[in-house]
Amino acid sequence: MTSIPILREREGQIYQKGREPFKMSCGKHSLAGSVSQRACVFCGSRVVLYPIADALHLIHGPIGCAAYTWDIRGALSSGPTLHRYSFSTDLREKDVIFGGEKKLYSALCQLIDAHQPKAAFVYSTCIVGIIGDDVEAVCKKVAKEKGIPVLPVHSEGFKGTKKDGYQAACDALFKLVGEGPTEAVSPCSINILGEFNIGGEAWMIRDYYKRMGVEVVSVMTGDGRVDDVRRSHGAALNVVQCSGAMTFLAEMMKERFGTPYIRVSYFGLEDQSKALYDVAAHFSDHPEIMAKTREIVREEISAVYPELQRIKPDLEGKRAAIYVGGAFKAFSLIKALRYLGMDVVLAGSQTGNEADYEMLRDMCDDGTVILDDANPLELSKYIIEKKADLFIGGVKERPIAFKMGIGFCDHNHERKIPLAGYEGMLNFAREVHATVTSPVWKFAPKAVIS
Ligand code: SF4
């Protein structure tokens, strides 16, 4: 046991299965001083919109905000790479006193002339909310002058949680939806929502659907294109992964255009197969799609199964801690780790809601710690107490794992290999195996805090 204390105000956001009646507090602003792992509103909006590769992304604020989110999703593009730049208006003291609108106008005009983007997103950060620049008016003026959509993203960091950033991103995207032609769109067509193509996953998933005979109109926002988003209302179905980020947009499209949506996950053999079957079932008046899907699932699983079986015995009984953005990803990770024979001893999320945590409780074994909006001390405490061998998280969790002397798997923005789809499950198993069984941990002192 550790003597690391828990902040009293955070006790309602920590639950240990089997010990106490379930009553999880979530969806709150982070506790001041707790050094939350959670990202700000601006970061939430930036991670969603960043992979739109032919759009200009201009951050209106001090340079630090732009540095914070530069290349935050290493989203791959099959064409333009404008998204890889991190443009900023670099607001200074003088701008804070006299306002930053002129600077914003000038930066937008110069950047649009230089890069000829299909659209521009302008992200408001904390200081813009405080000084009160009329970003909307500047965007309107530039849109009129330059003839492209210039979309304000109302993402002042202090305004709420990362999830409010998702909402701000969806609000901005929704202004593009419905603007493009849809005559050529197939009746068996979908949009993929919440797949960000970090390691090329969007290409693999697109390919599965193509082989099934389903047209993908747009991927929002992996390897994204403005024109695809504009015609996305022509698709027959929205298929939502990363529900925390994109359900807002799916709901708006359902209301305005009547597009139904389903939730899926592409992580793990079970969830990936279910995603394909669920889409095929939606097009039940085309039975050839389901027949093709069965064939694809059989082929893909047969290709990865033998190596997965070879990896599994080494991982049997090892313990994993998971701390990710959305709870939906945690569900898939629990299933994938169980498939590999591992036990999940900690599961947490930055943006889960009550229903998500109830689902987590139902999925987890007795003794598993479930955390909402955690901080480094809490994560360290439970990693030590639960004797985890592996930590799965993102960029901010990596140093915690290494300081604790345990293996780490990046399941977030910084990784370079696809972890979704069938091939992705094999990559995931290989990575988990390599890190958990690495001899390096013999030389790392095991963290004991007393
Ligand atoms: S919290 Fe505010 S200042 Fe910090 S990165 Fe986010 S928007 Fe910028």
PDB file of N, CA and C in Angstrom, residues 203-247:
ATOM      1  N   TRP A 203      -7.453   4.403 -43.382  1.00  0.00           N
ATOM      2  CA  TRP A 203      -7.273   3.755 -44.689  1.00  0.00           C
ATOM      3  C   TRP A 203      -7.661   2.289 -44.608  1.00  0.00           C
ATOM      4  N   MET A 204      -7.259   1.624 -43.506  1.00  0.00           N
ATOM      5  CA  MET A 204      -7.598   0.205 -43.362  1.00  0.00           C
ATOM      6  C   MET A 204      -9.117   0.020 -43.253  1.00  0.00           C
ATOM      7  N   ILE A 205      -9.729   0.878 -42.439  1.00  0.00           N
ATOM      8  CA  ILE A 205     -11.170   0.726 -42.177  1.00  0.00           C
ATOM      9  C   ILE A 205     -11.984   1.047 -43.439  1.00  0.00           C
ATOM     10  N   ARG A 206     -11.531   2.096 -44.128  1.00  0.00           N
ATOM     11  CA  ARG A 206     -12.160   2.450 -45.415  1.00  0.00           C
ATOM     12  C   ARG A 206     -12.140   1.251 -46.349  1.00  0.00           C
ATOM     13  N   ASP A 207     -10.985   0.584 -46.334  1.00  0.00           N
ATOM     14  CA  ASP A 207     -10.793  -0.552 -47.229  1.00  0.00           C
ATOM     15  C   ASP A 207     -11.751  -1.702 -46.880  1.00  0.00           C
ATOM     16  N   TYR A 208     -11.961  -1.976 -45.579  1.00  0.00           N
ATOM     17  CA  TYR A 208     -12.928  -3.026 -45.197  1.00  0.00           C
ATOM     18  C   TYR A 208     -14.305  -2.695 -45.789  1.00  0.00           C
ATOM     19  N   TYR A 209     -14.731  -1.426 -45.592  1.00  0.00           N
ATOM     20  CA  TYR A 209     -16.063  -1.044 -46.058  1.00  0.00           C
ATOM     21  C   TYR A 209     -16.156  -1.142 -47.582  1.00  0.00           C
ATOM     22  N   LYS A 210     -15.071  -0.735 -48.239  1.00  0.00           N
ATOM     23  CA  LYS A 210     -15.064  -0.793 -49.704  1.00  0.00           C
ATOM     24  C   LYS A 210     -15.241  -2.244 -50.152  1.00  0.00           C
ATOM     25  N   ARG A 211     -14.509  -3.154 -49.480  1.00  0.00           N
ATOM     26  CA  ARG A 211     -14.614  -4.571 -49.845  1.00  0.00           C
ATOM     27  C   ARG A 211     -16.015  -5.120 -49.572  1.00  0.00           C
ATOM     28  N   MET A 212     -16.701  -4.534 -48.592  1.00  0.00           N
ATOM     29  CA  MET A 212     -18.069  -4.968 -48.282  1.00  0.00           C
ATOM     30  C   MET A 212     -19.065  -4.454 -49.327  1.00  0.00           C
ATOM     31  N   GLY A 213     -18.656  -3.424 -50.079  1.00  0.00           N
ATOM     32  CA  GLY A 213     -19.565  -2.820 -51.055  1.00  0.00           C
ATOM     33  C   GLY A 213     -20.257  -1.584 -50.507  1.00  0.00           C
ATOM     34  N   VAL A 214     -19.654  -0.986 -49.466  1.00  0.00           N
ATOM     35  CA  VAL A 214     -20.240   0.218 -48.852  1.00  0.00           C
ATOM     36  C   VAL A 214     -19.355   1.419 -49.186  1.00  0.00           C
ATOM     37  N   GLU A 215     -19.978   2.482 -49.671  1.00  0.00           N
ATOM     38  CA  GLU A 215     -19.204   3.687 -50.012  1.00  0.00           C
ATOM     39  C   GLU A 215     -18.950   4.537 -48.756  1.00  0.00           C
ATOM     40  N   VAL A 216     -17.730   4.996 -48.600  1.00  0.00           N
ATOM     41  CA  VAL A 216     -17.431   5.923 -47.493  1.00  0.00           C
ATOM     42  C   VAL A 216     -17.392   7.339 -48.067  1.00  0.00           C
ATOM     43  N   VAL A 217     -18.354   8.149 -47.656  1.00  0.00           N
ATOM     44  CA  VAL A 217     -18.441   9.511 -48.207  1.00  0.00           C
ATOM     45  C   VAL A 217     -17.391  10.400 -47.563  1.00  0.00           C
ATOM     46  N   SER A 218     -17.287  10.342 -46.235  1.00  0.00           N
ATOM     47  CA  SER A 218     -16.261  11.156 -45.570  1.00  0.00           C
ATOM     48  C   SER A 218     -15.804  10.446 -44.303  1.00  0.00           C
ATOM     49  N   VAL A 219     -14.561  10.726 -43.944  1.00  0.00           N
ATOM     50  CA  VAL A 219     -14.072  10.281 -42.632  1.00  0.00           C
ATOM     51  C   VAL A 219     -13.884  11.559 -41.830  1.00  0.00           C
ATOM     52  N   MET A 220     -14.653  11.691 -40.777  1.00  0.00           N
ATOM     53  CA  MET A 220     -14.554  12.922 -39.964  1.00  0.00           C
ATOM     54  C   MET A 220     -13.898  12.567 -38.641  1.00  0.00           C
ATOM     55  N   THR A 221     -12.628  12.922 -38.562  1.00  0.00           N
ATOM     56  CA  THR A 221     -11.871  13.730 -39.469  1.00  0.00           C
ATOM     57  C   THR A 221     -10.519  13.114 -39.805  1.00  0.00           C
ATOM     58  N   GLY A 222     -10.444  11.820 -40.042  1.00  0.00           N
ATOM     59  CA  GLY A 222      -9.163  11.220 -40.391  1.00  0.00           C
ATOM     60  C   GLY A 222      -8.835  11.383 -41.849  1.00  0.00           C
ATOM     61  N   ASP A 223      -7.653  11.877 -42.160  1.00  0.00           N
ATOM     62  CA  ASP A 223      -7.265  12.161 -43.545  1.00  0.00           C
ATOM     63  C   ASP A 223      -8.402  12.972 -44.179  1.00  0.00           C
ATOM     64  N   GLY A 224      -8.893  13.968 -43.444  1.00  0.00           N
ATOM     65  CA  GLY A 224     -10.138  14.666 -43.811  1.00  0.00           C
ATOM     66  C   GLY A 224      -9.965  15.671 -44.943  1.00  0.00           C
ATOM     67  N   ARG A 225     -11.067  15.872 -45.678  1.00  0.00           N
ATOM     68  CA  ARG A 225     -11.098  16.875 -46.740  1.00  0.00           C
ATOM     69  C   ARG A 225     -12.368  17.690 -46.563  1.00  0.00           C
ATOM     70  N   VAL A 226     -12.241  18.987 -46.789  1.00  0.00           N
ATOM     71  CA  VAL A 226     -13.373  19.893 -46.598  1.00  0.00           C
ATOM     72  C   VAL A 226     -14.539  19.503 -47.517  1.00  0.00           C
ATOM     73  N   ASP A 227     -14.243  19.197 -48.786  1.00  0.00           N
ATOM     74  CA  ASP A 227     -15.336  18.895 -49.722  1.00  0.00           C
ATOM     75  C   ASP A 227     -16.098  17.628 -49.335  1.00  0.00           C
ATOM     76  N   ASP A 228     -15.386  16.660 -48.750  1.00  0.00           N
ATOM     77  CA  ASP A 228     -16.074  15.429 -48.299  1.00  0.00           C
ATOM     78  C   ASP A 228     -17.047  15.749 -47.162  1.00  0.00           C
ATOM     79  N   VAL A 229     -16.611  16.606 -46.241  1.00  0.00           N
ATOM     80  CA  VAL A 229     -17.490  16.975 -45.124  1.00  0.00           C
ATOM     81  C   VAL A 229     -18.721  17.700 -45.678  1.00  0.00           C
ATOM     82  N   ARG A 230     -18.524  18.513 -46.679  1.00  0.00           N
ATOM     83  CA  ARG A 230     -19.626  19.303 -47.246  1.00  0.00           C
ATOM     84  C   ARG A 230     -20.710  18.420 -47.861  1.00  0.00           C
ATOM     85  N   ARG A 231     -20.318  17.243 -48.374  1.00  0.00           N
ATOM     86  CA  ARG A 231     -21.326  16.360 -49.000  1.00  0.00           C
ATOM     87  C   ARG A 231     -21.709  15.178 -48.102  1.00  0.00           C
ATOM     88  N   SER A 232     -21.254  15.212 -46.849  1.00  0.00           N
ATOM     89  CA  SER A 232     -21.465  14.061 -45.966  1.00  0.00           C
ATOM     90  C   SER A 232     -22.944  13.832 -45.624  1.00  0.00           C
ATOM     91  N   HIS A 233     -23.798  14.846 -45.794  1.00  0.00           N
ATOM     92  CA  HIS A 233     -25.222  14.661 -45.493  1.00  0.00           C
ATOM     93  C   HIS A 233     -25.885  13.730 -46.504  1.00  0.00           C
ATOM     94  N   GLY A 234     -25.175  13.398 -47.582  1.00  0.00           N
ATOM     95  CA  GLY A 234     -25.728  12.466 -48.577  1.00  0.00           C
ATOM     96  C   GLY A 234     -25.590  11.015 -48.163  1.00  0.00           C
ATOM     97  N   ALA A 235     -24.803  10.721 -47.135  1.00  0.00           N
ATOM     98  CA  ALA A 235     -24.598   9.332 -46.712  1.00  0.00           C
ATOM     99  C   ALA A 235     -25.848   8.790 -46.017  1.00  0.00           C
ATOM    100  N   ALA A 236     -26.015   7.458 -46.103  1.00  0.00           N
ATOM    101  CA  ALA A 236     -27.217   6.838 -45.519  1.00  0.00           C
ATOM    102  C   ALA A 236     -27.080   6.599 -44.020  1.00  0.00           C
ATOM    103  N   LEU A 237     -25.840   6.561 -43.520  1.00  0.00           N
ATOM    104  CA  LEU A 237     -25.633   6.199 -42.116  1.00  0.00           C
ATOM    105  C   LEU A 237     -24.361   6.849 -41.589  1.00  0.00           C
ATOM    106  N   ASN A 238     -24.394   7.313 -40.345  1.00  0.00           N
ATOM    107  CA  ASN A 238     -23.179   7.760 -39.668  1.00  0.00           C
ATOM    108  C   ASN A 238     -22.701   6.656 -38.731  1.00  0.00           C
ATOM    109  N   VAL A 239     -21.432   6.330 -38.815  1.00  0.00           N
ATOM    110  CA  VAL A 239     -20.849   5.261 -37.995  1.00  0.00           C
ATOM    111  C   VAL A 239     -19.852   5.934 -37.055  1.00  0.00           C
ATOM    112  N   VAL A 240     -20.218   5.983 -35.772  1.00  0.00           N
ATOM    113  CA  VAL A 240     -19.492   6.827 -34.825  1.00  0.00           C
ATOM    114  C   VAL A 240     -18.561   6.029 -33.936  1.00  0.00           C
ATOM    115  N   GLN A 241     -17.277   6.288 -34.079  1.00  0.00           N
ATOM    116  CA  GLN A 241     -16.302   5.774 -33.119  1.00  0.00           C
ATOM    117  C   GLN A 241     -15.945   6.966 -32.220  1.00  0.00           C
ATOM    118  N   CYS A 242     -15.267   6.718 -31.104  1.00  0.00           N
ATOM    119  CA  CYS A 242     -14.898   7.801 -30.207  1.00  0.00           C
ATOM    120  C   CYS A 242     -16.142   8.640 -29.921  1.00  0.00           C
ATOM    121  N   SER A 243     -17.107   8.000 -29.269  1.00  0.00           N
ATOM    122  CA  SER A 243     -18.419   8.604 -29.111  1.00  0.00           C
ATOM    123  C   SER A 243     -18.379   9.940 -28.402  1.00  0.00           C
ATOM    124  N   GLY A 244     -17.403  10.130 -27.482  1.00  0.00           N
ATOM    125  CA  GLY A 244     -17.324  11.387 -26.746  1.00  0.00           C
ATOM    126  C   GLY A 244     -17.108  12.548 -27.686  1.00  0.00           C
ATOM    127  N   ALA A 245     -16.307  12.337 -28.739  1.00  0.00           N
ATOM    128  CA  ALA A 245     -15.953  13.433 -29.633  1.00  0.00           C
ATOM    129  C   ALA A 245     -17.034  13.718 -30.660  1.00  0.00           C
ATOM    130  N   MET A 246     -17.635  12.704 -31.217  1.00  0.00           N
ATOM    131  CA  MET A 246     -18.422  12.921 -32.426  1.00  0.00           C
ATOM    132  C   MET A 246     -19.922  12.680 -32.323  1.00  0.00           C
ATOM    133  N   THR A 247     -20.385  12.225 -31.160  1.00  0.00           N
ATOM    134  CA  THR A 247     -21.826  11.988 -31.045  1.00  0.00           C
ATOM    135  C   THR A 247     -22.605  13.297 -31.224  1.00  0.00           C
TER     136      THR A 247
END
